[in-house]
Amino acid sequence: MEILMQGLSSLPAGAGDPPWMPQWVTVQSRGMKQWISLELARRLGICANMRFVFPRPLVDEILSRFTPLEHRDETRNEILNEIGDEDNFFWSAMKLILENRSSKELSGLEAYIREDAAGKKLFQVSGKIAGLFDDYQVYRPDMLSDWRTGRKNSTLKDPSARWQAFLYQRIMASRPGQDLAARAHGFFQGFSKERFNMEGLPSRISLFGISVLPELFLQVFEKISSVMDIHIFLLTPSSRFFIDIRPGREMEKQAVKQGADPEFLFDEPVNPLLSSLGASGIRFHAGLESFHYQEPFADLFHDPVEEWVSMLSVLQSDILNLYHRKDGGETLPLAVDPSDTSVCVHACHSPMREAQVLKDLLLYECEKDPDLAPHDIIVMMPDIEAYAPFIESVFSLETPLPFSISDRRKRSESEPLAAFLKILALRNTRLEKSLVLDLLLSESIARKFTISLDDTAKIQQMADEANILWGRDAEHKKSLGFEPAEENTWQFGLNRLFMGMAMPEGHDGLVRGILPSESFEGPDLEALGKLAAFCHALFSGLSDLEGEKPMGAWMGGLRQLARSLLDENTSTSEDIIFLMEIMDELESGAKKAGFDHPVSFDAVHSLLARKLDLHISQGNFMSGGLTFCNILPMRSIPFKIVALMGMDEASFPKRPLPPDSTS
């Protein structure tokens, strides 16, 4: 990666570009963006006026520039407004399923969602379909083109493909020519310099650290290479010709068919690591060979064993040279030095123990190498959410090490978002005392009603003395299938508390059927008023979450609920604005797709939680300390030490969900 960076930093400024034109660099992860910025600043003294883009938005931008000249601006704005296809597919699929569920083409889906009173299955299957259609646009555009135009396609022999084609054809009927596959087809058929708007585009785009790209994207980049320079800084695992090697199992199957020894199917030895773990990269490099390109730099490969010999460097060298070490082979196995710790495996009995062992090992490495800095270390794991509490507890105490945790779900790092989801989670509960009072431990809720920690303790005492147990009131108990008894509900307890405030001290008789609780005075009365205000806002907000409503009505009610219970200040305003934007996005997505069917709260709750989970916080990646993050594709960042946690058989590799009606 460092060698590729030498090539990127040596490129001159784009010829003919104005001084204010940024340099465009396409990356596949935010971590790569951060690393490139730091490396360019280190090499050149400054990194400024850079624009980093991901491949898919860049392709959308390029395709939007190809339009008829007389309608260029209008059409481009229309296309850019349609981008976000997965959301559009989601709402359109759900609308069409509801409106065509009696058709024979959707009989399988109808059987799946028939008993789904809450609508959660419909939301889930629509999300699955949307993800499939979005992937098809990128990886199977020809198939979608056949589906859209009604041409026969071999995939239609599969019953599951037939109902997918039925849905896709009807979705595209409402937005003809706006899907990625259709726009790319028109781009390839009619591209010319005169019909491509270069305004605001640079004369060069660099694709850096690319591990794999869909063939459709490569075709787009090749097409525009006639009007601008496209530089691809490619990570290539081997200096040999390796695109025809196959995994061991595939070779064995092929050998059985041909009646040959698997070892003699290829002229060169097959490195087992590359053949088994590099399948996607091999296909990508094989696809690149069908395009015209030139290599302006000399051989950039570097054999790591030329600098130092260790288990790790030998493994890397074997991949580079396609060596397969085995007894009796051309390349023999090497004995491992007992002091070699370049590759180590540690078995631990719990996540906490993993974190403790990791910390001890890192401290030892820092003692061995005085030049090793925390930012030279990355720790990756399949599920950062499961390990974050253990990391924080171990690395913050007893010889603390500077660290940052990246890739956490946004709601995990946002107290207002977590508090709002806790509020929504009360909708289907009995409103037990412990659950309701637990909300007051959320800072954004407590500050909304100016409830301090002392007030919280007093409120807990009041609730205990008033014998509050569960239930909003008698009507709420009845709606849950219980006897409509007022006793031990929140209404019952608040009535007792306020009657105790009104009655003189020592009064122990019933007043209008209410037994006053012990009297309170002074600051306790203020805490009681805050509790009453909180309960009124909470219970009235939850009571509005009943029945089925269109998305617009749901989002309006949820916005009001958030404003009435969450305090907005300088520290929380960003998160609350983000929450409102998510609600606006859901409402506008449904409106744009014409989805006006009423839906249940359970479905809306699931959709909102899923939307919040899709937003991953990566602002702490490479922030100066140890970096803890998820194992993600395309995260090809060079570090001196790479550690992996949580690599048990249940977590890695991640197994796909069991097949359902969409498979």
Coordinates of C-alpha atoms in Angstrom, one line a residue, residues 82-517:
E82 CA -33.8 9.2 -7.8
I83 CA -30.5 8.0 -6.5
G84 CA -31.0 5.9 -3.3
D85 CA -32.5 3.1 -5.3
E86 CA -32.7 0.6 -2.4
D87 CA -35.2 2.8 -0.5
N88 CA -37.3 3.3 -3.6
F89 CA -37.3 -0.5 -4.3
F90 CA -38.3 -1.1 -0.7
W91 CA -41.4 1.1 -0.7
S92 CA -42.3 0.2 -4.3
A93 CA -42.0 -3.6 -3.6
M94 CA -44.2 -3.3 -0.4
K95 CA -46.8 -1.3 -2.3
L96 CA -47.0 -3.8 -5.1
I97 CA -47.1 -6.8 -2.9
L98 CA -50.1 -5.4 -1.0
E99 CA -51.9 -4.4 -4.2
N100 CA -51.1 -7.7 -6.1
R101 CA -51.0 -10.2 -3.3
S102 CA -53.9 -12.1 -4.8
S103 CA -52.1 -12.6 -8.2
K104 CA -50.8 -16.1 -8.9
E105 CA -47.2 -14.7 -9.5
L106 CA -47.1 -13.7 -5.8
S107 CA -48.7 -16.7 -4.3
G108 CA -45.5 -17.7 -2.5
L109 CA -45.2 -14.3 -0.9
E110 CA -48.9 -14.3 0.0
A111 CA -48.4 -17.6 1.8
Y112 CA -45.5 -16.1 3.7
I113 CA -47.2 -12.9 4.9
R114 CA -50.8 -14.2 5.2
E115 CA -50.7 -14.5 9.0
D116 CA -48.6 -11.4 9.5
A117 CA -51.1 -9.2 11.3
A118 CA -48.4 -6.7 12.5
G119 CA -46.9 -6.3 9.0
K120 CA -43.3 -7.1 10.2
K121 CA -42.9 -10.0 7.8
L122 CA -44.0 -7.7 4.9
F123 CA -41.4 -5.1 5.9
Q124 CA -38.7 -7.7 6.2
V125 CA -39.3 -9.4 2.9
S126 CA -39.6 -6.0 1.2
G127 CA -36.2 -5.0 2.6
K128 CA -34.8 -8.3 1.3
I129 CA -36.2 -7.8 -2.1
A130 CA -34.9 -4.2 -2.2
G131 CA -31.4 -5.4 -1.4
L132 CA -31.6 -8.0 -4.1
F133 CA -32.8 -5.6 -6.8
D134 CA -30.1 -3.1 -5.8
D135 CA -27.4 -5.8 -6.1
Y136 CA -28.8 -7.0 -9.4
Q137 CA -28.4 -3.5 -10.8
V138 CA -24.7 -3.7 -10.2
Y139 CA -23.9 -7.3 -10.8
R140 CA -26.6 -8.5 -13.2
P141 CA -27.7 -5.6 -15.3
D142 CA -28.3 -7.7 -18.4
M143 CA -30.8 -9.9 -16.5
L144 CA -32.7 -6.8 -15.3
S145 CA -32.8 -5.4 -18.8
D146 CA -34.4 -8.7 -20.0
W147 CA -36.9 -8.5 -17.1
R148 CA -37.7 -4.9 -17.7
T149 CA -38.4 -5.4 -21.5
G150 CA -40.1 -8.8 -21.1
R151 CA -37.5 -10.7 -23.1
K152 CA -37.0 -14.4 -22.2
N153 CA -34.1 -15.1 -19.9
S154 CA -32.7 -18.4 -18.7
T155 CA -33.2 -17.3 -15.1
L156 CA -37.0 -17.4 -15.5
K157 CA -36.9 -21.2 -15.3
D158 CA -36.5 -20.6 -11.6
P159 CA -40.0 -20.0 -9.9
S160 CA -38.4 -17.5 -7.5
A161 CA -37.0 -15.5 -10.4
R162 CA -40.4 -15.3 -12.1
W163 CA -42.1 -13.5 -9.2
Q164 CA -39.0 -11.2 -8.8
A165 CA -39.3 -10.3 -12.5
F166 CA -43.0 -9.7 -12.1
L167 CA -42.3 -7.2 -9.3
Y168 CA -39.3 -5.5 -11.0
Q169 CA -41.2 -5.0 -14.2
R170 CA -44.0 -3.2 -12.4
I171 CA -41.6 -1.1 -10.3
M172 CA -39.8 0.1 -13.4
A173 CA -43.1 0.9 -15.2
S174 CA -43.5 3.8 -12.8
R175 CA -40.0 5.1 -13.3
P176 CA -38.9 4.1 -16.8
G177 CA -35.2 4.4 -17.6
Q178 CA -34.2 5.6 -14.1
D179 CA -32.6 2.4 -12.7
L180 CA -28.9 2.0 -12.8
A181 CA -29.0 -0.8 -15.3
A182 CA -31.1 1.2 -17.8
R183 CA -29.0 4.3 -17.4
A184 CA -25.8 2.4 -17.9
H185 CA -27.2 0.7 -21.0
G186 CA -28.1 4.1 -22.5
F187 CA -24.7 5.4 -21.6
F188 CA -22.8 2.6 -23.3
Q189 CA -25.0 2.8 -26.4
G190 CA -24.9 6.6 -27.0
F191 CA -21.8 8.0 -25.3
S192 CA -19.9 10.7 -27.1
K193 CA -17.8 13.7 -25.9
E194 CA -20.5 16.1 -27.1
R195 CA -23.2 14.5 -25.0
F196 CA -21.1 14.3 -21.8
N197 CA -21.1 17.3 -19.5
M198 CA -17.6 17.8 -18.1
E199 CA -18.5 20.9 -16.1
G200 CA -17.3 20.5 -12.5
L201 CA -15.4 17.3 -13.3
P202 CA -11.6 17.0 -13.1
S203 CA -9.3 15.9 -15.9
R204 CA -8.2 12.9 -13.8
I205 CA -9.8 10.5 -11.3
S206 CA -7.7 8.1 -9.2
L207 CA -9.1 4.9 -7.9
F208 CA -6.9 4.0 -5.0
G209 CA -6.4 0.7 -3.0
I210 CA -9.1 -1.0 -5.0
S211 CA -9.5 -4.7 -4.2
V212 CA -12.5 -5.5 -6.4
L213 CA -15.0 -3.6 -8.5
P214 CA -18.1 -4.8 -10.4
E215 CA -17.6 -5.2 -14.1
L216 CA -20.3 -2.6 -14.8
F217 CA -18.3 0.0 -13.0
L218 CA -15.1 -0.9 -14.9
Q219 CA -17.1 -0.5 -18.2
V220 CA -18.2 3.0 -17.2
F221 CA -14.7 4.0 -16.2
E222 CA -13.3 2.7 -19.5
K223 CA -15.9 4.6 -21.4
I224 CA -15.1 8.0 -19.8
S225 CA -11.3 7.4 -20.2
S226 CA -11.7 9.0 -23.6
V227 CA -12.5 12.4 -21.9
M228 CA -10.4 12.1 -18.7
D229 CA -7.6 10.1 -17.2
I230 CA -8.5 7.2 -15.0
H231 CA -5.7 5.9 -12.7
I232 CA -6.3 2.7 -10.9
F233 CA -4.0 2.0 -8.0
L234 CA -4.6 -1.7 -7.7
L235 CA -3.8 -4.1 -4.9
T236 CA -2.5 -7.2 -6.6
P237 CA -1.6 -10.2 -4.4
S238 CA 0.9 -11.9 -6.8
S239 CA 3.5 -10.9 -9.4
R240 CA 2.8 -14.1 -11.3
F241 CA -0.1 -14.8 -13.7
F242 CA -2.7 -16.1 -11.2
I243 CA -6.1 -15.4 -12.7
D244 CA -6.7 -19.1 -13.7
I245 CA -6.2 -20.7 -10.3
R246 CA -9.1 -22.1 -8.5
P247 CA -9.9 -23.2 -4.9
G248 CA -8.8 -26.7 -3.9
R249 CA -12.3 -28.2 -3.9
E250 CA -13.1 -26.8 -7.3
M251 CA -9.8 -28.2 -8.7
E252 CA -10.6 -31.6 -7.2
K253 CA -14.1 -31.6 -8.8
Q254 CA -12.5 -30.6 -12.1
A255 CA -9.9 -33.3 -11.8
V256 CA -12.5 -36.0 -11.2
K257 CA -14.3 -34.9 -14.4
Q258 CA -11.1 -35.0 -16.4
G259 CA -9.7 -38.0 -14.7
A260 CA -6.5 -36.1 -13.8
D261 CA -4.4 -35.3 -10.8
P262 CA -5.4 -31.8 -9.4
E263 CA -1.7 -30.9 -9.1
F264 CA -1.3 -31.1 -12.9
L265 CA -4.3 -29.0 -13.9
F266 CA -2.2 -25.8 -13.8
D267 CA 1.3 -25.2 -15.0
E268 CA 2.3 -23.1 -11.9
P269 CA 2.0 -24.2 -8.3
V270 CA -1.2 -23.0 -6.6
N271 CA -0.8 -21.2 -3.3
P272 CA -3.6 -22.6 -1.1
L273 CA -4.2 -19.3 0.8
L274 CA -4.6 -17.3 -2.4
S275 CA -6.8 -19.9 -4.1
S276 CA -9.1 -20.3 -1.2
L277 CA -9.4 -16.8 0.2
G278 CA -8.8 -14.7 -2.9
A279 CA -11.6 -15.9 -5.2
S280 CA -13.3 -12.5 -5.5
G281 CA -9.9 -10.7 -6.2
I282 CA -9.0 -13.4 -8.8
R283 CA -12.3 -12.8 -10.7
F284 CA -11.7 -9.1 -10.6
H285 CA -8.2 -9.3 -12.0
A286 CA -9.4 -11.7 -14.7
G287 CA -12.1 -9.2 -15.7
L288 CA -9.6 -6.4 -15.9
E289 CA -7.7 -8.3 -18.6
S290 CA -10.6 -7.6 -21.0
F291 CA -10.0 -3.8 -20.8
H292 CA -7.4 -1.7 -22.5
Y293 CA -4.9 -0.2 -20.0
Q294 CA -1.3 0.8 -19.7
E295 CA 1.1 0.5 -16.7
P296 CA 3.0 3.8 -16.4
F297 CA 5.2 2.7 -13.5
A298 CA 7.9 0.1 -13.3
D299 CA 7.5 -3.2 -11.4
L300 CA 6.1 -2.1 -8.0
F301 CA 6.2 -5.6 -6.4
H302 CA 8.4 -6.0 -3.4
D303 CA 9.3 -9.4 -1.8
P304 CA 9.1 -9.0 2.0
V305 CA 11.7 -11.7 2.6
E306 CA 14.3 -9.5 1.1
E307 CA 14.1 -7.3 4.2
W308 CA 13.5 -9.8 7.0
V309 CA 12.6 -13.4 7.3
S310 CA 9.7 -14.5 9.6
M311 CA 6.7 -16.6 9.4
L312 CA 4.6 -13.7 8.3
S313 CA 7.0 -12.5 5.6
V314 CA 7.4 -16.0 4.2
L315 CA 3.6 -16.4 4.0
Q316 CA 3.4 -13.1 2.1
S317 CA 6.3 -14.0 -0.1
D318 CA 4.7 -17.4 -0.9
I319 CA 1.5 -15.6 -2.0
L320 CA 3.5 -13.1 -4.1
N321 CA 5.4 -15.9 -5.9
L322 CA 2.6 -18.5 -5.9
Y323 CA 4.7 -20.9 -3.8
H324 CA 3.1 -24.0 -2.3
R325 CA 5.3 -25.4 0.4
K326 CA 4.9 -29.1 1.0
D327 CA 7.1 -32.2 1.4
G328 CA 8.4 -33.4 -1.9
G329 CA 7.4 -30.3 -3.7
E330 CA 9.5 -27.7 -5.5
T331 CA 9.3 -25.4 -2.4
L332 CA 9.9 -27.2 0.9
P333 CA 8.4 -26.2 4.2
L334 CA 10.5 -24.2 6.6
A335 CA 11.0 -24.7 10.3
V336 CA 9.5 -22.1 12.5
D337 CA 11.8 -20.3 14.9
P338 CA 10.3 -20.7 18.4
S339 CA 11.0 -17.0 19.1
D340 CA 9.1 -16.0 16.0
T341 CA 5.9 -14.1 17.1
S342 CA 5.0 -12.5 13.7
V343 CA 1.9 -14.8 13.6
C344 CA 0.4 -15.9 16.9
V345 CA -2.9 -17.6 17.8
H346 CA -4.2 -17.3 21.4
A347 CA -7.2 -19.3 22.7
C348 CA -9.1 -17.5 25.4
H349 CA -12.2 -18.6 27.4
S350 CA -14.2 -15.3 27.2
P351 CA -14.2 -11.9 25.5
M352 CA -13.0 -10.3 28.7
R353 CA -10.0 -12.6 28.8
E354 CA -9.3 -11.9 25.1
A355 CA -9.1 -8.2 25.9
Q356 CA -6.8 -8.8 28.9
V357 CA -4.4 -11.0 26.9
L358 CA -4.4 -8.6 24.0
K359 CA -3.5 -5.7 26.3
D360 CA -0.6 -7.6 27.9
L361 CA 0.7 -8.6 24.4
L362 CA 0.5 -5.0 23.2
L363 CA 2.3 -3.7 26.2
Y364 CA 5.0 -6.3 25.7
E365 CA 5.4 -5.2 22.0
C366 CA 5.7 -1.6 23.0
E367 CA 8.4 -2.5 25.4
K368 CA 10.3 -4.4 22.7
D369 CA 10.0 -1.7 20.1
P370 CA 10.3 1.9 21.5
D371 CA 9.3 3.3 18.1
L372 CA 6.0 1.5 18.1
A373 CA 3.1 4.0 18.6
P374 CA -0.5 3.3 19.4
H375 CA -1.6 4.5 16.0
D376 CA 0.5 1.8 14.4
I377 CA -1.9 -0.9 15.8
I378 CA -5.3 -2.0 14.6
V379 CA -7.6 -4.5 16.3
M380 CA -10.4 -6.0 14.2
M381 CA -13.3 -8.2 15.1
P382 CA -16.5 -9.5 13.5
D383 CA -18.8 -7.7 16.0
I384 CA -17.5 -4.5 17.6
E385 CA -20.8 -4.0 19.5
A386 CA -20.3 -7.2 21.5
Y387 CA -16.7 -6.4 22.4
A388 CA -16.9 -2.7 23.0
P389 CA -17.8 -2.9 26.7
F390 CA -14.9 -5.3 27.4
I391 CA -12.5 -3.1 25.5
E392 CA -13.5 0.0 27.4
S393 CA -13.2 -1.7 30.8
V394 CA -9.8 -3.3 30.1
F395 CA -8.0 -0.6 28.1
S396 CA -9.2 2.3 30.4
L397 CA -7.9 0.8 33.7
E398 CA -4.5 -0.3 35.0
T399 CA -1.9 1.1 32.6
P400 CA -4.4 2.7 30.3
L401 CA -3.7 2.8 26.6
P402 CA -5.1 5.5 24.2
F403 CA -7.7 3.9 22.0
S404 CA -10.7 4.6 19.9
I405 CA -13.6 2.4 18.9
S406 CA -14.9 2.8 15.3
D407 CA -17.7 1.2 13.3
R408 CA -20.2 1.2 16.2
R409 CA -23.9 1.7 15.3
K410 CA -24.7 5.4 15.7
R411 CA -27.4 4.7 18.3
S412 CA -24.8 3.0 20.5
E413 CA -22.8 6.2 20.7
S414 CA -25.8 8.5 20.9
E415 CA -27.6 8.8 24.2
P416 CA -30.6 10.6 22.7
L417 CA -31.1 8.0 20.0
A418 CA -30.8 5.2 22.6
A419 CA -33.2 7.0 24.9
F420 CA -35.8 7.4 22.1
L421 CA -35.6 3.7 21.2
K422 CA -36.1 2.9 24.8
I423 CA -39.2 5.0 24.8
L424 CA -40.6 3.2 21.8
A425 CA -39.8 -0.1 23.4
L426 CA -42.3 0.7 26.2
R427 CA -45.2 0.7 23.7
N428 CA -45.8 -3.1 24.0
T429 CA -45.0 -3.4 27.7
R430 CA -47.0 -3.3 30.9
L431 CA -45.2 0.0 31.8
E432 CA -43.6 -1.6 34.9
K433 CA -42.3 0.8 37.4
S434 CA -38.6 -0.2 36.8
L435 CA -38.9 0.3 33.0
V436 CA -40.5 3.7 33.3
L437 CA -38.1 5.1 36.0
D438 CA -35.2 3.7 34.0
L439 CA -35.9 6.4 31.4
L440 CA -35.0 9.0 33.9
L441 CA -31.4 7.7 33.9
S442 CA -31.2 8.9 30.3
E443 CA -29.6 12.4 30.5
S444 CA -31.6 13.8 27.6
I445 CA -34.9 12.8 29.2
A446 CA -33.9 13.9 32.7
R447 CA -32.8 17.3 31.4
K448 CA -36.0 17.8 29.5
F449 CA -37.8 17.8 32.9
T450 CA -34.9 19.3 34.9
I451 CA -34.7 16.1 37.0
S452 CA -31.5 15.7 38.9
L453 CA -30.0 12.6 40.4
D454 CA -31.3 13.6 43.8
D455 CA -34.7 14.1 42.2
T456 CA -34.5 10.6 40.7
A457 CA -33.8 9.1 44.1
K458 CA -36.8 11.0 45.6
I459 CA -39.1 9.9 42.7
Q460 CA -38.1 6.3 43.3
Q461 CA -39.0 6.6 46.9
M462 CA -42.3 8.2 46.1
A463 CA -43.2 5.4 43.6
D464 CA -42.4 2.8 46.2
E465 CA -44.4 4.5 49.0
A466 CA -47.4 5.0 46.6
N467 CA -47.3 1.2 45.7
I468 CA -46.9 1.8 42.0
L469 CA -46.3 -1.5 40.2
W470 CA -47.4 -1.5 36.6
G471 CA -50.0 -0.2 34.1
R472 CA -50.9 3.3 33.1
D473 CA -54.4 3.1 34.4
A474 CA -57.3 0.6 34.6
E475 CA -58.1 1.1 30.8
H476 CA -54.5 0.2 30.0
K477 CA -54.7 -3.0 32.0
K478 CA -57.9 -3.9 30.2
S479 CA -56.3 -3.4 26.8
L480 CA -53.6 -5.9 27.9
G481 CA -56.2 -8.5 28.8
F482 CA -56.2 -8.0 32.5
E483 CA -59.0 -7.0 34.9
P484 CA -59.5 -3.2 34.7
A485 CA -58.3 -2.5 38.2
E486 CA -57.0 0.9 39.1
E487 CA -54.9 -0.3 42.0
N488 CA -51.1 -0.1 41.7
T489 CA -51.2 1.7 38.4
W490 CA -49.4 5.0 37.7
Q491 CA -52.6 6.9 37.8
F492 CA -53.4 5.2 41.1
G493 CA -50.0 6.2 42.5
L494 CA -50.0 9.8 41.3
N495 CA -53.5 10.3 42.8
R496 CA -52.3 9.1 46.1
L497 CA -49.2 11.3 46.0
F498 CA -51.1 14.5 45.1
M499 CA -53.7 13.7 47.7
G500 CA -51.0 13.3 50.3
M501 CA -49.6 16.7 49.3
A502 CA -53.1 18.3 49.7
M503 CA -53.9 16.7 53.0
P504 CA -52.5 17.7 56.4
E505 CA -49.8 15.6 57.9
G506 CA -51.0 12.5 59.7
H507 CA -54.3 12.2 57.7
D508 CA -55.0 8.5 57.2
G509 CA -58.6 8.5 55.9
L510 CA -59.9 8.0 52.4
V511 CA -60.6 11.2 50.4
R512 CA -63.1 10.5 47.5
G513 CA -61.9 6.9 47.5
I514 CA -58.2 7.8 47.5
L515 CA -55.9 6.9 50.4
P516 CA -53.3 9.8 50.6
S517 CA -49.7 8.8 50.8

